[in-house]
PDB file of C-alpha atoms in Angstrom:
ATOM      1  CA  HIS A   1     -21.368   5.724  -7.312  1.00  0.00           C
ATOM      2  CA  SER A   2     -18.542   4.547  -9.453  1.00  0.00           C
ATOM      3  CA  PRO A   3     -16.473   1.412  -7.559  1.00  0.00           C
ATOM      4  CA  MET A   4     -13.032   3.369  -7.979  1.00  0.00           C
ATOM      5  CA  TYR A   5     -14.168   6.384  -5.670  1.00  0.00           C
ATOM      6  CA  TYR A   6     -15.606   3.454  -2.693  1.00  0.00           C
ATOM      7  CA  PHE A   7     -11.854   1.766  -3.283  1.00  0.00           C
ATOM      8  CA  ILE A   8      -9.974   5.557  -2.717  1.00  0.00           C
ATOM      9  CA  CYS A   9     -12.233   5.806   0.112  1.00  0.00           C
ATOM     10  CA  CYS A  10     -11.507   2.221   1.393  1.00  0.00           C
ATOM     11  CA  LEU A  11      -7.713   3.125   1.282  1.00  0.00           C
ATOM     12  CA  ALA A  12      -7.782   6.774   2.962  1.00  0.00           C
ATOM     13  CA  VAL A  13      -9.559   4.496   6.243  1.00  0.00           C
ATOM     14  CA  SER A  14      -6.743   1.710   5.812  1.00  0.00           C
ATOM     15  CA  ASP A  15      -4.208   4.388   5.863  1.00  0.00           C
ATOM     16  CA  THR A  16      -5.519   6.379   8.242  1.00  0.00           C
ATOM     17  CA  LEU A  17      -5.654   3.522  10.669  1.00  0.00           C
ATOM     18  CA  VAL A  18      -2.196   2.906   9.792  1.00  0.00           C
ATOM     19  CA  SER A  19      -1.397   6.010  11.357  1.00  0.00           C
ATOM     20  CA  VAL A  20      -3.465   6.397  14.153  1.00  0.00           C
ATOM     21  CA  SER A  21      -2.503   3.189  15.424  1.00  0.00           C
ATOM     22  CA  ASN A  22       1.289   3.998  15.012  1.00  0.00           C
ATOM     23  CA  LEU A  23       0.267   7.223  16.914  1.00  0.00           C
ATOM     24  CA  VAL A  24      -1.629   5.526  19.709  1.00  0.00           C
ATOM     25  CA  GLU A  25       0.996   2.643  20.264  1.00  0.00           C
ATOM     26  CA  THR A  26       3.975   5.058  20.374  1.00  0.00           C
ATOM     27  CA  LEU A  27       2.007   7.072  22.761  1.00  0.00           C
ATOM     28  CA  PHE A  28       1.457   4.317  25.225  1.00  0.00           C
ATOM     29  CA  MET A  29       4.993   3.571  24.419  1.00  0.00           C
ATOM     30  CA  LEU A  30       6.163   7.120  26.229  1.00  0.00           C
ATOM     31  CA  LEU A  31       3.182   6.758  28.941  1.00  0.00           C
ATOM     32  CA  ILE A  32       4.903   3.238  30.096  1.00  0.00           C
ATOM     33  CA  GLU A  33       8.489   4.328  29.992  1.00  0.00           C
ATOM     34  CA  HIS A  34       8.013   7.332  31.898  1.00  0.00           C
ATOM     35  CA  GLY A  35       6.471   5.873  34.606  1.00  0.00           C
ATOM     36  CA  VAL A  36       3.050   7.706  33.954  1.00  0.00           C
ATOM     37  CA  LEU A  37       1.007   4.850  33.055  1.00  0.00           C
ATOM     38  CA  VAL A  38       1.500   1.468  35.057  1.00  0.00           C
ATOM     39  CA  VAL A  39       0.097  -1.566  33.790  1.00  0.00           C
ATOM     40  CA  LYS A  40       0.081  -5.303  34.166  1.00  0.00           C
ATOM     41  CA  TYR A  41       2.541  -7.556  32.073  1.00  0.00           C
ATOM     42  CA  ASN A  42      -0.504  -9.324  30.971  1.00  0.00           C
ATOM     43  CA  THR A  43      -2.440  -6.196  30.306  1.00  0.00           C
ATOM     44  CA  LEU A  44       0.421  -4.869  28.086  1.00  0.00           C
ATOM     45  CA  LYS A  45       0.936  -8.090  26.508  1.00  0.00           C
ATOM     46  CA  HIS A  46      -2.777  -8.018  25.182  1.00  0.00           C
ATOM     47  CA  MET A  47      -2.366  -4.464  24.460  1.00  0.00           C
ATOM     48  CA  ASP A  48       0.694  -4.731  22.298  1.00  0.00           C
ATOM     49  CA  ASN A  49      -1.309  -7.677  20.392  1.00  0.00           C
ATOM     50  CA  VAL A  50      -4.219  -5.811  19.818  1.00  0.00           C
ATOM     51  CA  MET A  51      -2.216  -2.642  18.817  1.00  0.00           C
ATOM     52  CA  ASP A  52       0.265  -5.416  15.890  1.00  0.00           C
ATOM     53  CA  MET A  53      -3.332  -6.831  14.521  1.00  0.00           C
ATOM     54  CA  LEU A  54      -4.444  -3.228  13.835  1.00  0.00           C
ATOM     55  CA  ILE A  55      -1.103  -1.824  12.447  1.00  0.00           C
ATOM     56  CA  CYS A  56      -0.760  -4.765  10.876  1.00  0.00           C
ATOM     57  CA  SER A  57      -4.508  -5.442   8.997  1.00  0.00           C
ATOM     58  CA  SER A  58      -4.436  -1.784   8.053  1.00  0.00           C
ATOM     59  CA  LEU A  59      -0.906  -2.075   6.449  1.00  0.00           C
ATOM     60  CA  MET A  60      -2.153  -5.432   4.581  1.00  0.00           C
ATOM     61  CA  SER A  61      -5.484  -3.579   3.364  1.00  0.00           C
ATOM     62  CA  SER A  62      -3.726  -0.146   2.360  1.00  0.00           C
ATOM     63  CA  LEU A  63      -1.699  -1.982  -0.088  1.00  0.00           C
ATOM     64  CA  SER A  64      -4.221  -4.403  -1.433  1.00  0.00           C
ATOM     65  CA  PHE A  65      -6.264  -1.850  -2.068  1.00  0.00           C
ATOM     66  CA  LEU A  66      -3.576  -0.096  -4.041  1.00  0.00           C
ATOM     67  CA  GLY A  67      -3.353  -2.978  -6.086  1.00  0.00           C
ATOM     68  CA  VAL A  68      -7.532  -2.910  -6.817  1.00  0.00           C
ATOM     69  CA  ILE A  69      -7.614   0.631  -7.580  1.00  0.00           C
ATOM     70  CA  ALA A  70      -4.624  -0.249 -10.396  1.00  0.00           C
ATOM     71  CA  VAL A  71      -6.721  -3.188 -11.460  1.00  0.00           C
ATOM     72  CA  ASP A  72      -9.385  -1.089 -11.530  1.00  0.00           C
ATOM     73  CA  ARG A  73      -7.679   1.552 -14.037  1.00  0.00           C
ATOM     74  CA  TYR A  74      -6.689  -1.224 -15.736  1.00  0.00           C
ATOM     75  CA  ILE A  75      -9.839  -2.664 -16.564  1.00  0.00           C
ATOM     76  CA  THR A  76     -11.381   1.144 -17.522  1.00  0.00           C
ATOM     77  CA  ILE A  77      -8.541   1.606 -20.181  1.00  0.00           C
ATOM     78  CA  PHE A  78      -8.546  -2.004 -21.803  1.00  0.00           C
ATOM     79  CA  TYR A  79     -12.221  -2.765 -21.285  1.00  0.00           C
ATOM     80  CA  ALA A  80     -13.498   0.420 -21.555  1.00  0.00           C
ATOM     81  CA  LEU A  81     -17.354  -0.188 -22.711  1.00  0.00           C
ATOM     82  CA  ARG A  82     -17.657  -3.190 -20.681  1.00  0.00           C
ATOM     83  CA  TYR A  83     -16.176  -1.865 -17.354  1.00  0.00           C
ATOM     84  CA  HIS A  84     -19.394  -1.426 -16.229  1.00  0.00           C
ATOM     85  CA  SER A  85     -20.564  -5.053 -16.618  1.00  0.00           C
ATOM     86  CA  ILE A  86     -17.155  -6.174 -15.346  1.00  0.00           C
ATOM     87  CA  MET A  87     -16.910  -3.864 -12.230  1.00  0.00           C
ATOM     88  CA  THR A  88     -20.621  -3.788 -10.915  1.00  0.00           C
ATOM     89  CA  LEU A  89     -21.013  -2.241  -7.248  1.00  0.00           C
ATOM     90  CA  GLN A  90     -22.108  -5.859  -6.163  1.00  0.00           C
ATOM     91  CA  ARG A  91     -18.448  -7.146  -7.386  1.00  0.00           C
ATOM     92  CA  ALA A  92     -16.911  -3.884  -5.702  1.00  0.00           C
ATOM     93  CA  VAL A  93     -18.704  -4.612  -2.446  1.00  0.00           C
ATOM     94  CA  ILE A  94     -17.376  -8.194  -2.655  1.00  0.00           C
ATOM     95  CA  VAL A  95     -13.798  -7.029  -3.057  1.00  0.00           C
ATOM     96  CA  ILE A  96     -13.946  -4.923  -0.089  1.00  0.00           C
ATOM     97  CA  VAL A  97     -15.516  -7.238   1.821  1.00  0.00           C
ATOM     98  CA  MET A  98     -12.470  -9.837   0.979  1.00  0.00           C
ATOM     99  CA  VAL A  99      -9.566  -7.271   1.389  1.00  0.00           C
ATOM    100  CA  TRP A 100     -10.984  -6.126   4.922  1.00  0.00           C
ATOM    101  CA  LEU A 101     -11.597 -10.103   5.866  1.00  0.00           C
ATOM    102  CA  ALA A 102      -8.472 -11.339   4.289  1.00  0.00           C
ATOM    103  CA  SER A 103      -6.469  -8.341   5.666  1.00  0.00           C
ATOM    104  CA  SER A 104      -8.246  -9.067   9.276  1.00  0.00           C
ATOM    105  CA  ILE A 105      -7.439 -12.890   9.282  1.00  0.00           C
ATOM    106  CA  SER A 106      -4.120 -12.805   8.262  1.00  0.00           C
ATOM    107  CA  SER A 107      -3.043  -9.893  10.810  1.00  0.00           C
ATOM    108  CA  THR A 108      -4.977 -11.960  13.326  1.00  0.00           C
ATOM    109  CA  LEU A 109      -2.910 -15.555  12.248  1.00  0.00           C
ATOM    110  CA  PHE A 110      -0.028 -13.491  12.454  1.00  0.00           C
ATOM    111  CA  ILE A 111       0.225 -13.377  16.360  1.00  0.00           C
ATOM    112  CA  ALA A 112       1.260 -16.644  16.519  1.00  0.00           C
ATOM    113  CA  TYR A 113       4.095 -16.968  14.313  1.00  0.00           C
ATOM    114  CA  GLU A 114       7.521 -15.488  14.918  1.00  0.00           C
ATOM    115  CA  SER A 115       8.106 -12.104  14.209  1.00  0.00           C
ATOM    116  CA  TYR A 116      10.930 -12.761  11.440  1.00  0.00           C
ATOM    117  CA  ALA A 117       8.303 -15.293   9.453  1.00  0.00           C
ATOM    118  CA  VAL A 118       5.741 -12.393   9.933  1.00  0.00           C
ATOM    119  CA  ILE A 119       8.169  -9.317   8.441  1.00  0.00           C
ATOM    120  CA  LEU A 120       9.459 -11.663   5.428  1.00  0.00           C
ATOM    121  CA  CYS A 121       5.367 -12.190   4.673  1.00  0.00           C
ATOM    122  CA  VAL A 122       4.622  -8.591   4.775  1.00  0.00           C
ATOM    123  CA  VAL A 123       7.868  -7.790   3.005  1.00  0.00           C
ATOM    124  CA  ILE A 124       6.910 -10.445  -0.009  1.00  0.00           C
ATOM    125  CA  PHE A 125       3.728  -9.024  -0.177  1.00  0.00           C
ATOM    126  CA  PHE A 126       4.508  -5.551  -0.564  1.00  0.00           C
ATOM    127  CA  LEU A 127       6.980  -6.603  -3.262  1.00  0.00           C
ATOM    128  CA  SER A 128       4.465  -8.196  -4.987  1.00  0.00           C
ATOM    129  CA  MET A 129       2.039  -4.993  -5.005  1.00  0.00           C
ATOM    130  CA  VAL A 130       5.102  -2.871  -6.042  1.00  0.00           C
ATOM    131  CA  ILE A 131       5.375  -5.462  -9.119  1.00  0.00           C
ATOM    132  CA  LEU A 132       1.589  -5.446 -10.126  1.00  0.00           C
ATOM    133  CA  ILE A 133       1.160  -1.958  -9.766  1.00  0.00           C
ATOM    134  CA  MET A 134       4.434  -1.046 -12.004  1.00  0.00           C
ATOM    135  CA  ALA A 135       3.248  -3.973 -14.714  1.00  0.00           C
ATOM    136  CA  LEU A 136      -0.308  -2.444 -15.068  1.00  0.00           C
ATOM    137  CA  TYR A 137       0.660   1.195 -15.204  1.00  0.00           C
ATOM    138  CA  ILE A 138       3.679   0.759 -17.548  1.00  0.00           C
ATOM    139  CA  HIS A 139       1.194  -1.245 -19.586  1.00  0.00           C
ATOM    140  CA  MET A 140      -1.282   1.218 -19.642  1.00  0.00           C
ATOM    141  CA  PHE A 141       1.336   3.987 -20.868  1.00  0.00           C
ATOM    142  CA  THR A 142       2.445   2.086 -23.219  1.00  0.00           C
ATOM    143  CA  LEU A 143      -1.500   1.377 -24.562  1.00  0.00           C
ATOM    144  CA  ALA A 144      -1.886   5.653 -24.308  1.00  0.00           C
ATOM    145  CA  HIS A 145       1.453   5.870 -26.444  1.00  0.00           C
ATOM    146  CA  GLN A 146       0.997   3.632 -28.643  1.00  0.00           C
ATOM    147  CA  HIS A 147      -2.948   5.107 -29.237  1.00  0.00           C
ATOM    148  CA  ALA A 148      -1.260   8.839 -29.494  1.00  0.00           C
ATOM    149  CA  ARG A 149       1.054   7.711 -32.063  1.00  0.00           C
ATOM    150  CA  ARG A 150      -1.825   6.136 -34.159  1.00  0.00           C
ATOM    151  CA  ILE A 151      -3.715   9.583 -33.851  1.00  0.00           C
ATOM    152  CA  SER A 152      -0.830  11.555 -34.725  1.00  0.00           C
ATOM    153  CA  SER A 153      -0.229   9.150 -37.422  1.00  0.00           C
ATOM    154  CA  LEU A 154      -3.683   9.940 -38.887  1.00  0.00           C
ATOM    155  CA  GLN A 155      -3.340  13.604 -37.978  1.00  0.00           C
ATOM    156  CA  ARG A 156       0.364  13.873 -39.738  1.00  0.00           C
ATOM    157  CA  LYS A 157       1.324  15.529 -36.309  1.00  0.00           C
ATOM    158  CA  GLN A 158       4.238  14.409 -34.804  1.00  0.00           C
ATOM    159  CA  THR A 159       4.741  16.614 -31.470  1.00  0.00           C
ATOM    160  CA  ALA A 160       1.431  15.415 -30.601  1.00  0.00           C
ATOM    161  CA  PRO A 161       2.993  11.280 -29.390  1.00  0.00           C
ATOM    162  CA  HIS A 162       6.193  12.800 -27.832  1.00  0.00           C
ATOM    163  CA  PHE A 163       3.466  15.500 -25.591  1.00  0.00           C
ATOM    164  CA  THR A 164       1.537  12.422 -24.491  1.00  0.00           C
ATOM    165  CA  SER A 165       4.409  10.289 -23.856  1.00  0.00           C
ATOM    166  CA  MET A 166       5.761  13.212 -21.461  1.00  0.00           C
ATOM    167  CA  LYS A 167       2.358  13.549 -20.017  1.00  0.00           C
ATOM    168  CA  GLY A 168       2.188   9.793 -19.285  1.00  0.00           C
ATOM    169  CA  ALA A 169       5.834   9.471 -18.362  1.00  0.00           C
ATOM    170  CA  ILE A 170       5.345  12.149 -15.758  1.00  0.00           C
ATOM    171  CA  THR A 171       2.018  11.091 -14.221  1.00  0.00           C
ATOM    172  CA  LEU A 172       3.215   7.461 -13.729  1.00  0.00           C
ATOM    173  CA  THR A 173       6.500   8.976 -12.263  1.00  0.00           C
ATOM    174  CA  ILE A 174       4.393  10.742  -9.770  1.00  0.00           C
ATOM    175  CA  LEU A 175       2.291   7.878  -9.023  1.00  0.00           C
ATOM    176  CA  LEU A 176       5.119   4.973  -8.719  1.00  0.00           C
ATOM    177  CA  GLY A 177       7.283   8.073  -6.627  1.00  0.00           C
ATOM    178  CA  VAL A 178       4.475   9.069  -3.707  1.00  0.00           C
ATOM    179  CA  PHE A 179       4.071   5.325  -3.513  1.00  0.00           C
ATOM    180  CA  PHE A 180       7.759   4.291  -2.463  1.00  0.00           C
ATOM    181  CA  VAL A 181       7.938   7.978  -0.807  1.00  0.00           C
ATOM    182  CA  CYS A 182       5.290   6.971   1.289  1.00  0.00           C
ATOM    183  CA  TRP A 183       5.854   3.416   1.820  1.00  0.00           C
ATOM    184  CA  GLY A 184       9.700   2.883   1.260  1.00  0.00           C
ATOM    185  CA  PRO A 185      11.160   4.155   4.908  1.00  0.00           C
ATOM    186  CA  PHE A 186       8.545   1.506   6.636  1.00  0.00           C
ATOM    187  CA  PHE A 187       9.407  -1.497   3.909  1.00  0.00           C
ATOM    188  CA  LEU A 188      13.731  -0.634   4.410  1.00  0.00           C
ATOM    189  CA  HIS A 189      12.857  -1.013   8.328  1.00  0.00           C
ATOM    190  CA  LEU A 190      11.373  -4.432   7.860  1.00  0.00           C
ATOM    191  CA  ILE A 191      14.557  -5.468   5.490  1.00  0.00           C
ATOM    192  CA  LEU A 192      16.942  -4.423   7.651  1.00  0.00           C
ATOM    193  CA  ILE A 193      15.796  -6.278  10.601  1.00  0.00           C
ATOM    194  CA  LEU A 194      16.003  -8.849   8.656  1.00  0.00           C
ATOM    195  CA  THR A 195      19.175  -8.588   7.332  1.00  0.00           C
ATOM    196  CA  CYS A 196      21.235  -6.580   9.351  1.00  0.00           C
ATOM    197  CA  PRO A 197      19.522  -5.845  13.205  1.00  0.00           C
ATOM    198  CA  ARG A 198      22.781  -5.354  14.542  1.00  0.00           C
ATOM    199  CA  HIS A 199      24.819  -3.243  12.297  1.00  0.00           C
ATOM    200  CA  PRO A 200      25.731   0.388  13.541  1.00  0.00           C
ATOM    201  CA  ALA A 201      24.185   1.787  10.224  1.00  0.00           C
ATOM    202  CA  CYS A 202      21.035  -0.058  10.457  1.00  0.00           C
ATOM    203  CA  SER A 203      20.867   0.587  14.371  1.00  0.00           C
ATOM    204  CA  CYS A 204      21.393   4.442  13.365  1.00  0.00           C
ATOM    205  CA  TYR A 205      18.547   4.277  10.751  1.00  0.00           C
ATOM    206  CA  PHE A 206      15.933   2.552  13.759  1.00  0.00           C
ATOM    207  CA  SER A 207      16.461   5.161  16.180  1.00  0.00           C
ATOM    208  CA  TYR A 208      15.463   7.522  13.398  1.00  0.00           C
ATOM    209  CA  PHE A 209      12.528   5.066  12.275  1.00  0.00           C
ATOM    210  CA  ASN A 210       9.642   6.753  14.288  1.00  0.00           C
ATOM    211  CA  LEU A 211      10.460  10.070  12.667  1.00  0.00           C
ATOM    212  CA  TYR A 212      10.433   8.527   8.718  1.00  0.00           C
ATOM    213  CA  LEU A 213       6.588   7.659   9.967  1.00  0.00           C
TER     214      LEU A 213
END
């Protein structure tokens, strides 16, 4: 019943929605292009808006839950004795509801704005989450390293801090590496749309974008 597992479950749901919504949108595009599915322009526009809302909402919630999990781990390490009083089940539910609500509202509002403004907001939000997650995990790694050195000085063993530091560094590298590998291509695509939409190299990347997804 730890709140962390609720956050992880919500993250999994968000990532699944991103994948499913992108798959459904790609499938509809292929069916329409090949004349298998014939729909009116207004219907197609409404369908496009619904899929954009679903993708944007899932994306925002996924990034938000990554940040929430990082904050939860930070509280676990730096406020271990007070964790269960700080992160109660009720507060965890409130955080989850707020994340989903904010993601849904923002995705609805984004439809009313130009695509470049929406992309810019999403990229800024992504970079903010990257900075937050990196800062928290680096701080946690630093604390673990200092704690290992104190234990080593008491036990007079010099190999312990080095081993612990390497283990912490490897864990941190894996966490951030998986994060960038999973989200990097998508946000690189958004950044290229803003900076060089007509450059030949960018056009080549755009043509393979669905493969990256």
